[in-house]
Amino acid sequence: MARLKFLCDADRCIECNACVTACKNEHEVPWGINRRRVVTINDGKPGERSISMACMHCTDAPCAAVCPTNCFYFTADHLVLHDKDTCIGCGYCFYACPFGAPQYPRVGNFGGRGKMDKCTYCAGGPQQDNSAVEYIQYGSNRIAEGKLPLCAEMCSTKALLAGDGEIIAQIYRERVQRRGYGSGAWGWRTAYRETVNV
């Protein structure tokens, strides 16, 4: 089976936030939670870069390693998903994730913040595919419908790519060769512990 991955090409991202809006609308994510967000580095200075960030579905996911209830699991496509019925909302995954993906759904004291929420790569949860229960807890399951995550599909500059890791790496490799200079990909090595050889 394919190894599904995200890649954000910082040389193409224009900080339009279409990916953020698409995710919130597709999954009816509550106010205050962003499963995906755009971060700008060196804002207003030379070398400014914008990067679309979410769960990178890491090969060796630190969120899964620290979870005391083992609510994180890996799919056949190597996606890192979590079971909200098993989650206790302790927040260990929040602190372990280098991308800041797991988030509390509410602000408040410990125990009142709810169970963690994170990017599902539009793959839903452990419930039956496209069931009402799955939609309420996790949002739309586009992967079960044979579609890619909506955030990547809505990216007008194709800075955010999603799909088979080999194909994504090849697309990025071709972009870098055309540009004639180094990597503008963000998070690839951290999440997948591998490089995109040019």
PDB file of C-alpha atoms in Angstrom:
ATOM      1  CA  MET A   1       0.000   0.000   0.000  1.00  0.00           C
ATOM      2  CA  ALA A   2       1.040   3.615  -0.569  1.00  0.00           C
ATOM      3  CA  ARG A   3       2.602   5.680   2.201  1.00  0.00           C
ATOM      4  CA  LEU A   4       0.411   8.804   2.323  1.00  0.00           C
ATOM      5  CA  LYS A   5       2.275  12.020   3.124  1.00  0.00           C
ATOM      6  CA  PHE A   6       1.944  15.797   3.162  1.00  0.00           C
ATOM      7  CA  LEU A   7       4.515  18.200   1.748  1.00  0.00           C
ATOM      8  CA  CYS A   8       4.425  21.987   1.953  1.00  0.00           C
ATOM      9  CA  ASP A   9       6.581  23.818  -0.590  1.00  0.00           C
ATOM     10  CA  ALA A  10       7.413  27.078   1.191  1.00  0.00           C
ATOM     11  CA  ASP A  11       8.495  28.655  -2.106  1.00  0.00           C
ATOM     12  CA  ARG A  12       4.921  28.391  -3.415  1.00  0.00           C
ATOM     13  CA  CYS A  13       2.763  29.145  -0.349  1.00  0.00           C
ATOM     14  CA  ILE A  14       1.181  32.624  -0.561  1.00  0.00           C
ATOM     15  CA  GLU A  15      -0.516  32.581   2.874  1.00  0.00           C
ATOM     16  CA  CYS A  16      -4.035  32.644   1.398  1.00  0.00           C
ATOM     17  CA  ASN A  17      -5.372  30.269   4.104  1.00  0.00           C
ATOM     18  CA  ALA A  18      -7.543  28.353   1.614  1.00  0.00           C
ATOM     19  CA  CYS A  19      -6.261  25.101   3.162  1.00  0.00           C
ATOM     20  CA  VAL A  20      -7.332  26.235   6.648  1.00  0.00           C
ATOM     21  CA  THR A  21     -10.776  27.328   5.468  1.00  0.00           C
ATOM     22  CA  ALA A  22     -11.328  24.157   3.431  1.00  0.00           C
ATOM     23  CA  CYS A  23     -10.486  21.970   6.443  1.00  0.00           C
ATOM     24  CA  LYS A  24     -12.729  23.890   8.844  1.00  0.00           C
ATOM     25  CA  ASN A  25     -15.669  23.817   6.424  1.00  0.00           C
ATOM     26  CA  GLU A  26     -15.293  20.194   5.327  1.00  0.00           C
ATOM     27  CA  HIS A  27     -15.139  18.838   8.872  1.00  0.00           C
ATOM     28  CA  GLU A  28     -17.205  21.474  10.689  1.00  0.00           C
ATOM     29  CA  VAL A  29     -14.292  22.053  13.069  1.00  0.00           C
ATOM     30  CA  PRO A  30     -15.404  24.212  16.038  1.00  0.00           C
ATOM     31  CA  TRP A  31     -14.258  27.779  16.539  1.00  0.00           C
ATOM     32  CA  GLY A  32     -10.826  27.953  18.176  1.00  0.00           C
ATOM     33  CA  ILE A  33      -9.513  24.703  16.693  1.00  0.00           C
ATOM     34  CA  ASN A  34      -7.450  24.674  13.544  1.00  0.00           C
ATOM     35  CA  ARG A  35      -6.452  21.228  12.350  1.00  0.00           C
ATOM     36  CA  ARG A  36      -4.367  23.080   9.768  1.00  0.00           C
ATOM     37  CA  ARG A  37      -2.841  26.554  10.045  1.00  0.00           C
ATOM     38  CA  VAL A  38      -0.531  28.759   8.016  1.00  0.00           C
ATOM     39  CA  VAL A  39       2.541  30.046   9.827  1.00  0.00           C
ATOM     40  CA  THR A  40       4.741  32.836   8.450  1.00  0.00           C
ATOM     41  CA  ILE A  41       8.430  32.879   9.317  1.00  0.00           C
ATOM     42  CA  ASN A  42      10.403  36.173   9.119  1.00  0.00           C
ATOM     43  CA  ASP A  43       7.166  38.090   8.519  1.00  0.00           C
ATOM     44  CA  GLY A  44       7.834  41.317   6.598  1.00  0.00           C
ATOM     45  CA  LYS A  45      11.558  40.643   6.257  1.00  0.00           C
ATOM     46  CA  PRO A  46      13.655  39.382   3.362  1.00  0.00           C
ATOM     47  CA  GLY A  47      13.389  35.607   3.126  1.00  0.00           C
ATOM     48  CA  GLU A  48       9.818  35.551   4.453  1.00  0.00           C
ATOM     49  CA  ARG A  49       8.228  32.103   4.078  1.00  0.00           C
ATOM     50  CA  SER A  50       4.718  30.855   4.727  1.00  0.00           C
ATOM     51  CA  ILE A  51       4.118  27.238   5.631  1.00  0.00           C
ATOM     52  CA  SER A  52       0.895  25.262   5.909  1.00  0.00           C
ATOM     53  CA  MET A  53       1.138  23.139   9.058  1.00  0.00           C
ATOM     54  CA  ALA A  54      -0.879  20.197  10.346  1.00  0.00           C
ATOM     55  CA  CYS A  55      -0.253  16.653  11.501  1.00  0.00           C
ATOM     56  CA  MET A  56       2.472  15.205   9.267  1.00  0.00           C
ATOM     57  CA  HIS A  57       1.443  11.605  10.079  1.00  0.00           C
ATOM     58  CA  CYS A  58       4.994  10.800  11.139  1.00  0.00           C
ATOM     59  CA  THR A  59       6.752   7.499  10.608  1.00  0.00           C
ATOM     60  CA  ASP A  60       7.734   7.315  14.287  1.00  0.00           C
ATOM     61  CA  ALA A  61       4.996   9.502  15.761  1.00  0.00           C
ATOM     62  CA  PRO A  62       5.986  11.070  19.111  1.00  0.00           C
ATOM     63  CA  CYS A  63       2.316  11.638  19.977  1.00  0.00           C
ATOM     64  CA  ALA A  64       1.698   7.878  19.804  1.00  0.00           C
ATOM     65  CA  ALA A  65       4.836   7.141  21.839  1.00  0.00           C
ATOM     66  CA  VAL A  66       3.744   9.245  24.830  1.00  0.00           C
ATOM     67  CA  CYS A  67       0.021   8.442  24.895  1.00  0.00           C
ATOM     68  CA  PRO A  68      -0.789   6.566  28.137  1.00  0.00           C
ATOM     69  CA  THR A  69      -4.007   5.064  26.704  1.00  0.00           C
ATOM     70  CA  ASN A  70      -2.599   4.083  23.284  1.00  0.00           C
ATOM     71  CA  CYS A  71      -5.403   5.948  21.522  1.00  0.00           C
ATOM     72  CA  PHE A  72      -3.178   6.634  18.493  1.00  0.00           C
ATOM     73  CA  TYR A  73      -3.049   4.010  15.766  1.00  0.00           C
ATOM     74  CA  PHE A  74      -1.601   3.620  12.275  1.00  0.00           C
ATOM     75  CA  THR A  75      -3.679   2.798   9.208  1.00  0.00           C
ATOM     76  CA  ALA A  76      -2.577   0.618   6.291  1.00  0.00           C
ATOM     77  CA  ASP A  77      -1.697   3.876   4.473  1.00  0.00           C
ATOM     78  CA  HIS A  78       0.594   4.819   7.400  1.00  0.00           C
ATOM     79  CA  LEU A  79      -1.676   7.599   8.647  1.00  0.00           C
ATOM     80  CA  VAL A  80      -1.554   8.432  12.356  1.00  0.00           C
ATOM     81  CA  LEU A  81      -5.105   8.628  13.666  1.00  0.00           C
ATOM     82  CA  HIS A  82      -6.526   8.664  17.176  1.00  0.00           C
ATOM     83  CA  ASP A  83      -9.559   7.200  18.862  1.00  0.00           C
ATOM     84  CA  LYS A  84     -11.492   9.880  20.734  1.00  0.00           C
ATOM     85  CA  ASP A  85     -13.373   7.224  22.694  1.00  0.00           C
ATOM     86  CA  THR A  86     -10.059   6.062  24.225  1.00  0.00           C
ATOM     87  CA  CYS A  87      -8.458   9.522  24.639  1.00  0.00           C
ATOM     88  CA  ILE A  88      -8.514  10.961  28.177  1.00  0.00           C
ATOM     89  CA  GLY A  89      -7.370  14.483  27.222  1.00  0.00           C
ATOM     90  CA  CYS A  90      -4.141  14.365  29.239  1.00  0.00           C
ATOM     91  CA  GLY A  91      -2.300  16.518  26.688  1.00  0.00           C
ATOM     92  CA  TYR A  92       0.934  14.503  26.481  1.00  0.00           C
ATOM     93  CA  CYS A  93       0.567  14.330  22.686  1.00  0.00           C
ATOM     94  CA  PHE A  94       0.165  18.114  22.566  1.00  0.00           C
ATOM     95  CA  TYR A  95       3.575  18.580  24.165  1.00  0.00           C
ATOM     96  CA  ALA A  96       5.299  15.777  22.242  1.00  0.00           C
ATOM     97  CA  CYS A  97       4.285  16.812  18.714  1.00  0.00           C
ATOM     98  CA  PRO A  98       6.908  19.006  16.957  1.00  0.00           C
ATOM     99  CA  PHE A  99       4.204  20.349  14.616  1.00  0.00           C
ATOM    100  CA  GLY A 100       1.646  21.321  17.282  1.00  0.00           C
ATOM    101  CA  ALA A 101      -0.998  19.113  15.670  1.00  0.00           C
ATOM    102  CA  PRO A 102      -2.998  17.713  18.633  1.00  0.00           C
ATOM    103  CA  GLN A 103      -5.147  20.424  20.200  1.00  0.00           C
ATOM    104  CA  TYR A 104      -7.713  20.761  22.941  1.00  0.00           C
ATOM    105  CA  PRO A 105     -11.202  21.563  21.649  1.00  0.00           C
ATOM    106  CA  ARG A 106     -11.912  23.969  24.516  1.00  0.00           C
ATOM    107  CA  VAL A 107     -10.052  26.366  26.782  1.00  0.00           C
ATOM    108  CA  GLY A 108     -10.231  25.694  30.520  1.00  0.00           C
ATOM    109  CA  ASN A 109      -8.790  23.799  33.428  1.00  0.00           C
ATOM    110  CA  PHE A 110      -7.405  20.298  33.073  1.00  0.00           C
ATOM    111  CA  GLY A 111     -10.228  17.843  32.514  1.00  0.00           C
ATOM    112  CA  GLY A 112     -12.569  20.535  31.222  1.00  0.00           C
ATOM    113  CA  ARG A 113     -10.738  21.048  27.942  1.00  0.00           C
ATOM    114  CA  GLY A 114     -12.060  17.848  26.373  1.00  0.00           C
ATOM    115  CA  LYS A 115     -10.390  15.165  24.304  1.00  0.00           C
ATOM    116  CA  MET A 116      -7.682  15.962  21.803  1.00  0.00           C
ATOM    117  CA  ASP A 117      -8.437  16.784  18.181  1.00  0.00           C
ATOM    118  CA  LYS A 118      -6.018  16.636  15.243  1.00  0.00           C
ATOM    119  CA  CYS A 119      -5.753  16.379  11.481  1.00  0.00           C
ATOM    120  CA  THR A 120      -7.097  13.060  10.221  1.00  0.00           C
ATOM    121  CA  TYR A 121      -5.795  13.447   6.632  1.00  0.00           C
ATOM    122  CA  CYS A 122      -9.528  13.400   5.818  1.00  0.00           C
ATOM    123  CA  ALA A 123      -9.573   9.700   6.787  1.00  0.00           C
ATOM    124  CA  GLY A 124     -12.112   9.823   9.626  1.00  0.00           C
ATOM    125  CA  GLY A 125     -11.693   7.609  12.649  1.00  0.00           C
ATOM    126  CA  PRO A 126     -12.091   4.018  13.845  1.00  0.00           C
ATOM    127  CA  GLN A 127     -15.867   3.971  13.316  1.00  0.00           C
ATOM    128  CA  GLN A 128     -17.521   2.589  10.193  1.00  0.00           C
ATOM    129  CA  ASP A 129     -16.532   4.619   7.093  1.00  0.00           C
ATOM    130  CA  ASN A 130     -18.823   7.574   6.347  1.00  0.00           C
ATOM    131  CA  SER A 131     -21.168   6.811   9.244  1.00  0.00           C
ATOM    132  CA  ALA A 132     -22.953   9.603  11.136  1.00  0.00           C
ATOM    133  CA  VAL A 133     -20.961   8.793  14.303  1.00  0.00           C
ATOM    134  CA  GLU A 134     -17.663   9.059  12.427  1.00  0.00           C
ATOM    135  CA  TYR A 135     -18.650  12.393  10.898  1.00  0.00           C
ATOM    136  CA  ILE A 136     -19.676  13.890  14.249  1.00  0.00           C
ATOM    137  CA  GLN A 137     -16.394  12.898  15.940  1.00  0.00           C
ATOM    138  CA  TYR A 138     -13.867  13.230  13.098  1.00  0.00           C
ATOM    139  CA  GLY A 139     -15.477  14.975  10.132  1.00  0.00           C
ATOM    140  CA  SER A 140     -15.603  13.912   6.518  1.00  0.00           C
ATOM    141  CA  ASN A 141     -13.868  10.691   5.381  1.00  0.00           C
ATOM    142  CA  ARG A 142     -12.642  11.650   1.910  1.00  0.00           C
ATOM    143  CA  ILE A 143     -10.052   8.846   1.800  1.00  0.00           C
ATOM    144  CA  ALA A 144     -12.839   6.223   1.959  1.00  0.00           C
ATOM    145  CA  GLU A 145     -14.421   8.014  -1.019  1.00  0.00           C
ATOM    146  CA  GLY A 146     -11.153   7.749  -2.990  1.00  0.00           C
ATOM    147  CA  LYS A 147     -10.346  11.461  -2.661  1.00  0.00           C
ATOM    148  CA  LEU A 148      -7.346  13.350  -1.313  1.00  0.00           C
ATOM    149  CA  PRO A 149      -7.485  15.715   1.695  1.00  0.00           C
ATOM    150  CA  LEU A 150      -9.443  18.831   0.801  1.00  0.00           C
ATOM    151  CA  CYS A 151      -6.737  21.173   2.125  1.00  0.00           C
ATOM    152  CA  ALA A 152      -4.345  19.996  -0.610  1.00  0.00           C
ATOM    153  CA  GLU A 153      -7.017  19.952  -3.294  1.00  0.00           C
ATOM    154  CA  MET A 154      -7.947  23.575  -2.526  1.00  0.00           C
ATOM    155  CA  CYS A 155      -4.368  24.902  -2.617  1.00  0.00           C
ATOM    156  CA  SER A 156      -4.363  27.254  -5.616  1.00  0.00           C
ATOM    157  CA  THR A 157      -0.573  27.333  -5.978  1.00  0.00           C
ATOM    158  CA  LYS A 158      -0.147  23.605  -5.265  1.00  0.00           C
ATOM    159  CA  ALA A 159       2.236  24.466  -2.446  1.00  0.00           C
ATOM    160  CA  LEU A 160       0.491  21.868  -0.281  1.00  0.00           C
ATOM    161  CA  LEU A 161       0.711  18.388  -1.750  1.00  0.00           C
ATOM    162  CA  ALA A 162      -0.854  15.217  -0.384  1.00  0.00           C
ATOM    163  CA  GLY A 163      -0.826  11.644  -1.590  1.00  0.00           C
ATOM    164  CA  ASP A 164       1.556   8.749  -2.196  1.00  0.00           C
ATOM    165  CA  GLY A 165       4.935   9.709  -0.729  1.00  0.00           C
ATOM    166  CA  GLU A 166       6.873   8.469  -3.763  1.00  0.00           C
ATOM    167  CA  ILE A 167       4.830  10.594  -6.166  1.00  0.00           C
ATOM    168  CA  ILE A 168       4.990  13.645  -3.884  1.00  0.00           C
ATOM    169  CA  ALA A 169       8.779  13.283  -3.595  1.00  0.00           C
ATOM    170  CA  GLN A 170       9.100  13.028  -7.387  1.00  0.00           C
ATOM    171  CA  ILE A 171       7.003  16.166  -7.941  1.00  0.00           C
ATOM    172  CA  TYR A 172       9.095  18.063  -5.398  1.00  0.00           C
ATOM    173  CA  ARG A 173      12.351  16.734  -6.876  1.00  0.00           C
ATOM    174  CA  GLU A 174      11.328  18.089 -10.297  1.00  0.00           C
ATOM    175  CA  ARG A 175      10.420  21.476  -8.787  1.00  0.00           C
ATOM    176  CA  VAL A 176      13.785  21.801  -7.047  1.00  0.00           C
ATOM    177  CA  GLN A 177      15.683  20.842 -10.204  1.00  0.00           C
ATOM    178  CA  ARG A 178      13.784  23.493 -12.180  1.00  0.00           C
ATOM    179  CA  ARG A 179      14.513  26.134  -9.543  1.00  0.00           C
ATOM    180  CA  GLY A 180      18.180  25.253  -9.362  1.00  0.00           C
ATOM    181  CA  TYR A 181      18.567  25.719  -5.613  1.00  0.00           C
ATOM    182  CA  GLY A 182      17.896  24.010  -2.300  1.00  0.00           C
ATOM    183  CA  SER A 183      14.884  22.709  -0.507  1.00  0.00           C
ATOM    184  CA  GLY A 184      11.831  24.780   0.355  1.00  0.00           C
ATOM    185  CA  ALA A 185       9.974  21.751   1.734  1.00  0.00           C
ATOM    186  CA  TRP A 186       9.105  21.997   5.363  1.00  0.00           C
ATOM    187  CA  GLY A 187       8.835  19.191   7.884  1.00  0.00           C
ATOM    188  CA  TRP A 188       9.612  16.273   5.570  1.00  0.00           C
ATOM    189  CA  ARG A 189      12.830  15.140   7.281  1.00  0.00           C
ATOM    190  CA  THR A 190      11.423  15.696  10.780  1.00  0.00           C
ATOM    191  CA  ALA A 191       8.243  13.727  10.134  1.00  0.00           C
ATOM    192  CA  TYR A 192       9.440  10.954   7.868  1.00  0.00           C
ATOM    193  CA  ARG A 193      13.126  10.670   8.857  1.00  0.00           C
ATOM    194  CA  GLU A 194      14.213  10.642   5.248  1.00  0.00           C
ATOM    195  CA  THR A 195      15.415  13.143   2.683  1.00  0.00           C
ATOM    196  CA  VAL A 196      14.169  14.006  -0.765  1.00  0.00           C
ATOM    197  CA  ASN A 197      17.230  13.340  -2.877  1.00  0.00           C
ATOM    198  CA  VAL A 198      17.678  15.763  -5.740  1.00  0.00           C
TER     199      VAL A 198
END
